[in-house]
mmCIF file of C-alpha atoms in Angstrom:
data_model
loop_
_atom_site.group_PDB
_atom_site.id
_atom_site.type_symbol
_atom_site.label_atom_id
_atom_site.label_comp_id
_atom_site.label_asym_id
_atom_site.label_seq_id
_atom_site.Cartn_x
_atom_site.Cartn_y
_atom_site.Cartn_z
ATOM 1 C CA MET A 28 135.130 -35.344 172.299
ATOM 2 C CA ALA A 29 138.040 -33.630 170.589
ATOM 3 C CA ALA A 30 137.574 -33.283 166.840
ATOM 4 C CA ARG A 31 139.947 -35.365 164.785
ATOM 5 C CA ARG A 32 140.190 -35.227 161.025
ATOM 6 C CA VAL A 33 141.199 -38.235 158.948
ATOM 7 C CA ALA A 34 144.700 -36.821 158.596
ATOM 8 C CA ASP A 35 145.039 -36.777 162.389
ATOM 9 C CA TYR A 36 144.798 -40.553 162.624
ATOM 10 C CA ALA A 37 147.729 -42.884 162.301
ATOM 11 C CA ALA A 38 149.214 -42.585 158.834
ATOM 12 C CA HIS A 39 148.208 -46.113 157.844
ATOM 13 C CA VAL A 40 144.553 -45.543 158.848
ATOM 14 C CA ALA A 41 144.338 -42.231 156.991
ATOM 15 C CA GLU A 42 145.971 -43.759 153.916
ATOM 16 C CA ASP A 43 143.692 -46.800 154.054
ATOM 17 C CA LEU A 44 140.596 -44.591 154.304
ATOM 18 C CA TYR A 45 141.726 -42.513 151.360
ATOM 19 C CA ASN A 46 142.589 -45.540 149.211
ATOM 20 C CA CYS A 47 139.243 -47.211 149.963
ATOM 21 C CA SER A 48 137.399 -44.008 149.084
ATOM 22 C CA LEU A 49 138.902 -44.214 145.586
ATOM 23 C CA LYS A 50 137.541 -47.700 144.966
ATOM 24 C CA ARG A 51 134.251 -48.254 143.175
ATOM 25 C CA GLN A 52 131.301 -49.443 145.189
ATOM 26 C CA THR A 53 129.681 -52.691 144.082
ATOM 27 C CA GLY A 54 125.909 -52.678 143.807
ATOM 28 C CA VAL A 55 123.783 -55.684 144.685
ATOM 29 C CA SER A 56 120.744 -56.796 142.740
ATOM 30 C CA LEU A 57 117.691 -56.734 144.967
ATOM 31 C CA LYS A 58 116.501 -59.883 143.224
ATOM 32 C CA HIS A 59 119.767 -61.520 144.253
ATOM 33 C CA MET A 60 118.960 -60.655 147.869
ATOM 34 C CA MET A 61 115.474 -62.092 147.481
ATOM 35 C CA ASP A 62 116.710 -65.315 145.878
ATOM 36 C CA PHE A 63 119.447 -65.849 148.469
ATOM 37 C CA VAL A 64 119.446 -69.267 150.136
ATOM 38 C CA PRO A 65 121.149 -69.081 153.558
ATOM 39 C CA THR A 66 123.352 -72.165 153.321
ATOM 40 C CA GLN A 67 126.635 -72.144 155.231
ATOM 41 C CA ARG A 68 128.551 -71.614 152.008
ATOM 42 C CA ASN A 69 126.333 -68.742 150.881
ATOM 43 C CA LEU A 70 126.543 -67.043 154.275
ATOM 44 C CA LEU A 71 130.328 -67.348 154.108
ATOM 45 C CA LEU A 72 130.371 -65.776 150.639
ATOM 46 C CA SER A 73 128.023 -63.013 151.811
ATOM 47 C CA ALA A 74 130.264 -62.230 154.783
ATOM 48 C CA GLN A 75 133.349 -62.147 152.571
ATOM 49 C CA PHE A 76 131.641 -59.725 150.197
ATOM 50 C CA LEU A 77 130.540 -57.411 153.039
ATOM 51 C CA HIS A 78 134.004 -57.585 154.597
ATOM 52 C CA LYS A 79 135.369 -56.110 151.379
ATOM 53 C CA GLU A 80 132.490 -53.832 150.343
ATOM 54 C CA LEU A 81 131.403 -52.095 153.539
ATOM 55 C CA PRO A 82 134.752 -50.348 154.237
ATOM 56 C CA ILE A 83 134.623 -48.880 150.721
ATOM 57 C CA ARG A 84 131.122 -47.467 151.280
ATOM 58 C CA LEU A 85 132.046 -46.109 154.708
ATOM 59 C CA ALA A 86 135.230 -44.505 153.372
ATOM 60 C CA HIS A 87 133.271 -42.690 150.654
ATOM 61 C CA ARG A 88 131.074 -41.108 153.304
ATOM 62 C CA VAL A 89 133.949 -40.248 155.660
ATOM 63 C CA LEU A 90 135.723 -38.275 152.943
ATOM 64 C CA GLU A 91 132.506 -36.437 152.121
ATOM 65 C CA LEU A 92 131.923 -35.621 155.784
ATOM 66 C CA GLU A 93 135.398 -34.079 155.796
ATOM 67 C CA ASN A 94 134.577 -31.585 153.051
ATOM 68 C CA LEU A 95 131.118 -30.131 153.652
ATOM 69 C CA PRO A 96 130.320 -26.475 152.925
ATOM 70 C CA TYR A 97 129.070 -23.681 155.209
ATOM 71 C CA GLY A 98 131.059 -24.984 158.186
ATOM 72 C CA LEU A 99 128.872 -28.087 158.443
ATOM 73 C CA THR A 100 131.935 -30.337 158.682
ATOM 74 C CA GLU A 101 132.940 -28.693 161.970
ATOM 75 C CA LYS A 102 129.577 -28.999 163.694
ATOM 76 C CA ILE A 103 129.925 -31.260 166.723
ATOM 77 C CA PRO A 104 127.031 -33.586 165.712
ATOM 78 C CA ILE A 105 128.593 -34.064 162.260
ATOM 79 C CA LEU A 106 131.949 -34.805 163.879
ATOM 80 C CA GLN A 107 130.202 -37.449 165.989
ATOM 81 C CA VAL A 108 128.666 -39.097 162.928
ATOM 82 C CA ARG A 109 132.008 -39.076 161.141
ATOM 83 C CA GLN A 110 133.629 -40.665 164.190
ATOM 84 C CA TRP A 111 131.101 -43.516 164.116
ATOM 85 C CA TYR A 112 131.898 -44.117 160.453
ATOM 86 C CA ILE A 113 135.640 -44.108 161.093
ATOM 87 C CA ASP A 114 135.272 -46.471 164.069
ATOM 88 C CA SER A 115 133.228 -48.894 161.969
ATOM 89 C CA PHE A 116 135.732 -48.639 159.116
ATOM 90 C CA ARG A 117 138.587 -49.512 161.466
ATOM 91 C CA ASP A 118 136.652 -52.416 163.022
ATOM 92 C CA LEU A 119 135.959 -53.902 159.589
ATOM 93 C CA ARG A 120 139.488 -53.400 158.275
ATOM 94 C CA SER A 121 141.040 -54.931 161.384
ATOM 95 C CA PHE A 122 138.799 -58.006 161.205
ATOM 96 C CA PRO A 123 140.809 -60.956 159.828
ATOM 97 C CA ASP A 124 139.958 -62.811 156.634
ATOM 98 C CA ILE A 125 136.760 -64.845 156.888
ATOM 99 C CA ARG A 126 137.590 -68.472 156.116
ATOM 100 C CA ASN A 127 135.019 -70.635 157.894
ATOM 101 C CA SER A 128 131.639 -70.658 159.640
ATOM 102 C CA GLN A 129 133.144 -69.650 162.985
ATOM 103 C CA ASP A 130 134.729 -66.587 161.383
ATOM 104 C CA GLU A 131 131.414 -65.799 159.694
ATOM 105 C CA ALA A 132 129.547 -65.980 163.009
ATOM 106 C CA SER A 133 132.033 -63.589 164.635
ATOM 107 C CA PHE A 134 131.792 -61.238 161.682
ATOM 108 C CA THR A 135 127.976 -61.288 161.854
ATOM 109 C CA ASN A 136 128.199 -60.234 165.499
ATOM 110 C CA LEU A 137 130.464 -57.354 164.468
ATOM 111 C CA LEU A 138 127.906 -56.284 161.847
ATOM 112 C CA TYR A 139 125.194 -56.291 164.502
ATOM 113 C CA GLN A 140 127.334 -54.070 166.733
ATOM 114 C CA ILE A 141 128.048 -51.680 163.850
ATOM 115 C CA LYS A 142 124.351 -51.391 163.047
ATOM 116 C CA ARG A 143 123.639 -50.525 166.672
ATOM 117 C CA ARG A 144 126.457 -47.968 166.703
ATOM 118 C CA HIS A 145 124.867 -46.146 163.771
ATOM 119 C CA ALA A 146 121.298 -46.245 165.135
ATOM 120 C CA ASP A 147 121.286 -42.542 166.069
ATOM 121 C CA VAL A 148 122.794 -41.187 162.846
ATOM 122 C CA ILE A 149 119.575 -39.559 161.605
ATOM 123 C CA SER A 150 118.804 -37.702 164.831
ATOM 124 C CA THR A 151 122.436 -36.640 165.192
ATOM 125 C CA MET A 152 122.537 -35.342 161.610
ATOM 126 C CA ALA A 153 119.319 -33.460 162.435
ATOM 127 C CA LEU A 154 121.183 -31.691 165.235
ATOM 128 C CA GLY A 155 123.926 -30.657 162.819
ATOM 129 C CA ILE A 156 121.429 -29.394 160.254
ATOM 130 C CA ARG A 157 119.568 -27.467 162.939
ATOM 131 C CA GLU A 158 122.806 -25.705 163.877
ATOM 132 C CA LEU A 159 123.405 -24.910 160.211
ATOM 133 C CA LYS A 160 119.893 -23.428 159.923
ATOM 134 C CA GLN A 161 120.621 -21.207 162.901
ATOM 135 C CA ASP A 162 123.790 -20.005 161.184
ATOM 136 C CA ILE A 163 122.346 -19.213 157.764
ATOM 137 C CA GLY A 164 118.716 -18.441 158.594
ATOM 138 C CA PRO A 165 115.557 -20.566 158.899
ATOM 139 C CA ARG A 166 113.877 -19.743 155.568
ATOM 140 C CA ILE A 167 116.181 -21.749 153.372
ATOM 141 C CA GLY A 168 114.965 -23.845 150.444
ATOM 142 C CA ARG A 169 116.536 -26.531 148.326
ATOM 143 C CA ASP A 170 117.734 -24.074 145.702
ATOM 144 C CA ASP A 171 119.606 -21.922 148.222
ATOM 145 C CA VAL A 172 122.117 -24.513 149.442
ATOM 146 C CA PRO A 173 122.089 -27.224 146.736
ATOM 147 C CA GLU A 174 125.432 -28.677 147.856
ATOM 148 C CA VAL A 175 124.003 -29.508 151.287
ATOM 149 C CA HIS A 176 120.903 -31.189 149.866
ATOM 150 C CA GLN A 177 122.887 -33.163 147.305
ATOM 151 C CA PHE A 178 125.216 -34.365 150.041
ATOM 152 C CA MET A 179 122.318 -35.323 152.319
ATOM 153 C CA ASP A 180 120.637 -37.287 149.534
ATOM 154 C CA ARG A 181 123.877 -39.171 148.819
ATOM 155 C CA PHE A 182 124.596 -39.711 152.501
ATOM 156 C CA PHE A 183 121.176 -41.079 153.408
ATOM 157 C CA MET A 184 120.884 -43.172 150.246
ATOM 158 C CA SER A 185 124.218 -44.744 151.174
ATOM 159 C CA ARG A 186 123.002 -45.271 154.740
ATOM 160 C CA ILE A 187 119.872 -47.054 153.481
ATOM 161 C CA GLY A 188 122.049 -49.348 151.362
ATOM 162 C CA ILE A 189 124.558 -50.079 154.129
ATOM 163 C CA ARG A 190 121.843 -50.865 156.647
ATOM 164 C CA MET A 191 119.996 -52.996 154.102
ATOM 165 C CA LEU A 192 123.099 -55.108 153.389
ATOM 166 C CA ILE A 193 123.987 -55.465 157.070
ATOM 167 C CA GLY A 194 120.394 -56.068 158.131
ATOM 168 C CA GLN A 195 119.851 -58.637 155.404
ATOM 169 C CA HIS A 196 122.925 -60.643 156.401
ATOM 170 C CA VAL A 197 122.154 -60.467 160.131
ATOM 171 C CA ALA A 198 118.489 -61.386 159.580
ATOM 172 C CA MET A 199 119.556 -64.556 157.753
ATOM 173 C CA HIS A 200 120.641 -65.880 161.147
ATOM 174 C CA ILE A 201 117.285 -65.310 162.850
ATOM 175 C CA PRO A 202 115.795 -68.712 163.691
ATOM 176 C CA ASN A 203 112.225 -69.719 162.852
ATOM 177 C CA GLN A 204 111.514 -66.923 160.406
ATOM 178 C CA PRO A 205 108.203 -67.171 158.518
ATOM 179 C CA PRO A 206 108.570 -69.122 155.243
ATOM 180 C CA SER A 207 107.755 -65.994 153.237
ATOM 181 C CA TYR A 208 110.763 -64.114 154.614
ATOM 182 C CA VAL A 209 114.241 -63.952 153.100
ATOM 183 C CA GLY A 210 116.157 -61.919 155.623
ATOM 184 C CA LEU A 211 114.418 -58.533 155.743
ATOM 185 C CA ILE A 212 112.451 -59.169 152.560
ATOM 186 C CA SER A 213 108.961 -60.611 152.624
ATOM 187 C CA THR A 214 107.941 -62.311 149.397
ATOM 188 C CA LYS A 215 104.315 -61.905 150.490
ATOM 189 C CA ALA A 216 104.166 -58.389 151.888
ATOM 190 C CA SER A 217 100.599 -57.069 152.130
ATOM 191 C CA PRO A 218 100.583 -53.297 151.506
ATOM 192 C CA VAL A 219 97.096 -53.040 153.001
ATOM 193 C CA GLU A 220 98.140 -54.789 156.213
ATOM 194 C CA ILE A 221 101.372 -52.810 156.457
ATOM 195 C CA SER A 222 99.352 -49.621 155.880
ATOM 196 C CA ARG A 223 97.030 -50.561 158.733
ATOM 197 C CA ASN A 224 99.960 -51.009 161.115
ATOM 198 C CA ALA A 225 101.643 -47.778 159.996
ATOM 199 C CA VAL A 226 98.382 -45.835 160.325
ATOM 200 C CA GLU A 227 97.833 -47.142 163.857
ATOM 201 C CA ASP A 228 101.362 -46.108 164.849
ATOM 202 C CA ALA A 229 100.923 -42.643 163.313
ATOM 203 C CA GLN A 230 97.602 -42.175 165.092
ATOM 204 C CA VAL A 231 99.199 -43.071 168.418
ATOM 205 C CA VAL A 232 101.795 -40.355 167.851
ATOM 206 C CA CYS A 233 99.137 -37.858 166.765
ATOM 207 C CA ARG A 234 96.949 -38.601 169.775
ATOM 208 C CA ARG A 235 99.941 -38.209 172.077
ATOM 209 C CA ALA A 236 100.817 -34.831 170.551
ATOM 210 C CA TYR A 237 97.311 -33.337 170.137
ATOM 211 C CA GLY A 238 94.972 -35.433 172.276
ATOM 212 C CA ASP A 239 92.977 -36.507 169.228
ATOM 213 C CA THR A 240 93.431 -37.991 165.766
ATOM 214 C CA PRO A 241 91.439 -37.962 162.512
ATOM 215 C CA ASP A 242 90.075 -41.198 161.084
ATOM 216 C CA VAL A 243 91.954 -42.952 158.308
ATOM 217 C CA HIS A 244 90.171 -45.093 155.704
ATOM 218 C CA ILE A 245 92.213 -47.713 153.867
ATOM 219 C CA TYR A 246 91.088 -49.061 150.490
ATOM 220 C CA GLY A 247 92.557 -52.048 148.704
ATOM 221 C CA ASP A 248 92.618 -55.829 148.543
ATOM 222 C CA PRO A 249 94.061 -57.175 151.813
ATOM 223 C CA LYS A 250 94.857 -60.465 150.056
ATOM 224 C CA PHE A 251 97.145 -58.788 147.528
ATOM 225 C CA THR A 252 100.839 -59.338 148.300
ATOM 226 C CA PHE A 253 104.149 -58.640 146.611
ATOM 227 C CA ALA A 254 107.843 -58.854 147.441
ATOM 228 C CA TYR A 255 109.101 -55.935 149.485
ATOM 229 C CA VAL A 256 110.797 -54.972 152.747
ATOM 230 C CA PRO A 257 107.954 -54.426 155.246
ATOM 231 C CA THR A 258 110.003 -52.213 157.590
ATOM 232 C CA HIS A 259 110.818 -49.816 154.742
ATOM 233 C CA LEU A 260 107.222 -49.659 153.531
ATOM 234 C CA HIS A 261 105.987 -49.124 157.089
ATOM 235 C CA HIS A 262 108.440 -46.231 157.503
ATOM 236 C CA MET A 263 107.284 -44.475 154.326
ATOM 237 C CA ILE A 264 103.542 -44.830 155.004
ATOM 238 C CA PHE A 265 104.000 -43.824 158.645
ATOM 239 C CA GLU A 266 105.726 -40.576 157.612
ATOM 240 C CA LEU A 267 103.162 -39.711 154.951
ATOM 241 C CA VAL A 268 100.139 -40.457 157.135
ATOM 242 C CA LYS A 269 101.693 -38.612 160.064
ATOM 243 C CA ASN A 270 101.995 -35.493 157.890
ATOM 244 C CA SER A 271 98.356 -35.798 156.825
ATOM 245 C CA LEU A 272 97.080 -36.339 160.364
ATOM 246 C CA ARG A 273 98.828 -33.233 161.573
ATOM 247 C CA ALA A 274 97.675 -31.077 158.628
ATOM 248 C CA VAL A 275 94.029 -32.103 158.975
ATOM 249 C CA LEU A 276 93.931 -31.810 162.753
ATOM 250 C CA VAL A 277 95.599 -28.381 162.811
ATOM 251 C CA ARG A 278 93.228 -27.067 160.108
ATOM 252 C CA TYR A 279 90.042 -28.254 161.830
ATOM 253 C CA MET A 280 91.152 -27.915 165.448
ATOM 254 C CA LYS A 281 89.480 -24.537 165.987
ATOM 255 C CA THR A 282 86.324 -25.248 163.971
ATOM 256 C CA SER A 283 83.081 -26.908 164.947
ATOM 257 C CA SER A 284 83.419 -29.397 162.082
ATOM 258 C CA ASP A 285 84.743 -32.890 162.532
ATOM 259 C CA PRO A 286 88.031 -33.402 160.685
ATOM 260 C CA PRO A 287 87.468 -35.302 157.426
ATOM 261 C CA PRO A 288 89.086 -38.734 157.154
ATOM 262 C CA ILE A 289 92.389 -39.341 155.441
ATOM 263 C CA ARG A 290 92.303 -41.865 152.600
ATOM 264 C CA VAL A 291 94.936 -44.485 151.868
ATOM 265 C CA ILE A 292 94.366 -46.249 148.543
ATOM 266 C CA VAL A 293 96.430 -49.270 147.459
ATOM 267 C CA ALA A 294 96.424 -49.948 143.702
ATOM 268 C CA ASP A 295 98.075 -52.966 142.111
ATOM 269 C CA GLY A 296 99.559 -52.277 138.674
ATOM 270 C CA LEU A 297 101.373 -54.518 136.219
ATOM 271 C CA GLU A 298 104.792 -53.078 137.023
ATOM 272 C CA ASP A 299 104.291 -50.932 140.110
ATOM 273 C CA VAL A 300 102.253 -50.893 143.255
ATOM 274 C CA THR A 301 100.952 -47.383 143.970
ATOM 275 C CA ILE A 302 99.790 -46.164 147.349
ATOM 276 C CA LYS A 303 97.946 -42.848 147.360
ATOM 277 C CA ILE A 304 97.509 -40.889 150.580
ATOM 278 C CA SER A 305 94.999 -38.019 150.388
ATOM 279 C CA ASP A 306 93.869 -35.492 152.965
ATOM 280 C CA GLU A 307 91.896 -32.256 153.218
ATOM 281 C CA GLY A 308 94.413 -30.448 155.353
ATOM 282 C CA GLY A 309 94.551 -27.356 153.171
ATOM 283 C CA GLY A 310 97.408 -28.408 150.956
ATOM 284 C CA ILE A 311 100.756 -26.735 150.428
ATOM 285 C CA PRO A 312 101.163 -23.400 148.608
ATOM 286 C CA ARG A 313 102.604 -23.829 145.130
ATOM 287 C CA SER A 314 105.607 -21.777 146.200
ATOM 288 C CA GLY A 315 106.287 -24.272 148.975
ATOM 289 C CA ILE A 316 106.163 -27.510 146.975
ATOM 290 C CA SER A 317 109.874 -27.462 146.129
ATOM 291 C CA LYS A 318 110.732 -26.883 149.781
ATOM 292 C CA ILE A 319 109.143 -30.090 151.056
ATOM 293 C CA TRP A 320 112.150 -32.059 149.776
ATOM 294 C CA SER A 321 114.548 -29.829 151.672
ATOM 295 C CA TYR A 322 116.310 -31.105 154.783
ATOM 296 C CA LEU A 323 116.336 -27.522 156.060
ATOM 297 C CA TYR A 324 112.602 -26.905 155.787
ATOM 298 C CA SER A 325 109.593 -27.909 157.841
ATOM 299 C CA THR A 326 106.052 -26.598 158.072
ATOM 300 C CA ALA A 327 106.213 -27.091 161.850
ATOM 301 C CA ASP A 328 108.422 -25.702 164.570
ATOM 302 C CA THR A 329 111.583 -27.706 165.041
ATOM 303 C CA PRO A 330 111.321 -29.741 168.252
ATOM 304 C CA SER A 331 114.196 -30.427 170.567
ATOM 305 C CA VAL A 332 116.363 -33.353 169.484
ATOM 306 C CA SER A 333 117.775 -35.586 172.178
ATOM 307 C CA GLY A 334 120.358 -37.295 169.975
ATOM 308 C CA ASN A 335 118.486 -40.576 170.360
ATOM 309 C CA SER A 336 116.728 -41.694 167.176
ATOM 310 C CA ARG A 337 114.288 -43.777 169.183
ATOM 311 C CA ASP A 338 112.832 -40.547 170.585
ATOM 312 C CA MET A 339 112.141 -39.030 167.169
ATOM 313 C CA PRO A 340 108.804 -40.739 166.365
ATOM 314 C CA SER A 341 107.294 -39.170 169.503
ATOM 315 C CA ALA A 342 107.288 -35.777 167.745
ATOM 316 C CA MET A 343 104.728 -35.110 165.031
ATOM 317 C CA ALA A 344 106.860 -32.888 162.828
ATOM 318 C CA GLY A 345 109.644 -30.350 162.663
ATOM 319 C CA TYR A 346 112.791 -32.178 161.574
ATOM 320 C CA GLY A 347 112.274 -31.789 157.835
ATOM 321 C CA PHE A 348 113.732 -35.243 157.153
ATOM 322 C CA GLY A 349 110.566 -37.350 156.844
ATOM 323 C CA LEU A 350 109.614 -36.700 153.213
ATOM 324 C CA PRO A 351 113.108 -36.590 151.640
ATOM 325 C CA ILE A 352 114.217 -39.770 153.411
ATOM 326 C CA SER A 353 110.952 -41.522 152.535
ATOM 327 C CA ARG A 354 111.552 -40.643 148.882
ATOM 328 C CA LEU A 355 115.059 -42.099 149.118
ATOM 329 C CA HIS A 356 113.634 -45.342 150.555
ATOM 330 C CA ALA A 357 111.272 -45.582 147.598
ATOM 331 C CA ARG A 358 114.030 -44.816 145.092
ATOM 332 C CA TYR A 359 116.404 -47.340 146.648
ATOM 333 C CA PHE A 360 114.056 -50.079 145.437
ATOM 334 C CA GLY A 361 113.452 -48.453 142.039
ATOM 335 C CA GLY A 362 110.282 -46.592 143.006
ATOM 336 C CA ASP A 363 109.518 -42.960 143.744
ATOM 337 C CA LEU A 364 107.463 -40.593 145.875
ATOM 338 C CA GLN A 365 105.524 -37.672 144.397
ATOM 339 C CA VAL A 366 103.455 -35.027 146.149
ATOM 340 C CA MET A 367 100.699 -32.906 144.594
ATOM 341 C CA SER A 368 98.806 -30.190 146.406
ATOM 342 C CA MET A 369 95.549 -28.389 145.568
ATOM 343 C CA GLU A 370 92.855 -27.896 148.199
ATOM 344 C CA GLY A 371 94.355 -30.896 149.931
ATOM 345 C CA TYR A 372 97.439 -33.041 149.795
ATOM 346 C CA ASP A 373 97.981 -36.098 147.616
ATOM 347 C CA ALA A 374 101.087 -38.233 148.013
ATOM 348 C CA TYR A 375 101.741 -40.974 145.482
ATOM 349 C CA LEU A 376 104.107 -43.701 146.632
ATOM 350 C CA HIS A 377 105.237 -45.766 143.640
ATOM 351 C CA LEU A 378 106.755 -49.119 144.586
ATOM 352 C CA THR A 379 108.536 -51.259 142.025
ATOM 353 C CA ARG A 380 108.078 -54.984 142.348
ATOM 354 C CA LEU A 381 111.462 -56.309 143.395
ATOM 355 C CA GLY A 382 113.037 -57.624 140.218
ATOM 356 C CA ASN A 383 116.408 -56.936 138.690
ATOM 357 C CA VAL A 384 116.635 -53.519 140.299
ATOM 358 C CA GLN A 385 120.219 -52.611 141.097
ATOM 359 C CA GLU A 386 121.119 -50.645 144.189
ATOM 360 C CA PRO A 387 121.422 -46.917 143.378
ATOM 361 C CA LEU A 388 124.945 -46.164 144.584
ATOM 362 C CA PRO A 389 125.690 -42.509 145.409
#
């Protein structure tokens, strides 16, 4: 694919992209999403809002992708990502005004297609970052290339928001959803049950990679529920547990001792729900703590990347994206992710109960 910059497109497309990138993004209250009633009128209003808002968010990212440092803009994987964003921008801007339910249904189908188009963004960005690491050296931390890390945080936070808005609207059309669901949001999400599912998935990956997996003990009240997006919570716990499984198994692989179990503890607080994941995998050196949030750092060898995001969970580690993106997922909903390391590894996932938390717009 020949590289084309925004300026290379037809003058009206380039001008439209630039003008949209100057407009302010409009955040959505997560409580508003949760309280949404999918009547025909509300779905029409939602579609009209997305028709106006999504091109602005996409344009912001396109202009950033045009101006990255260290030659990252010219990497072929980054050019591919930018092309997807431009294609989606053009599709949205060329879609006519949404005036009735038939228009809304057609627009919802377009949103579904756009979401599918962007499915491989993370793995493709990983290819671009891997090429950058090869250019500037593998032992790079967050403090060495702050512009890259700041961009990646903004880019992936925006991606989380875009996919949340699109996914929420599309999910409103799914028939026979459980009564506790409002689009992607479950008003009765069980962190213990979601942890169980995420742990099982992580253990499958660990067993596939190493032929064995440590035990994981989960503590908490399985009857406790709160409002959250189960797919996001599953993603975060999966990444954290996967890291712990690998650390413990690698440390005890060549010993005669059985690997100690990993502990997942769910604690219900007045304002937050906290999930603590602890292991005895040896911890992280103090000098390495700041690096774990770097997109250019991993404690494991970087595996090959196929360009297909659906292949990524089959690898245990090596991309360097798991922890920083998990922290962004937590922060998108007003929470946070903290990691402490002594003889072992403790990750604290703080989840804010979905109230009047506004989207964090990069």
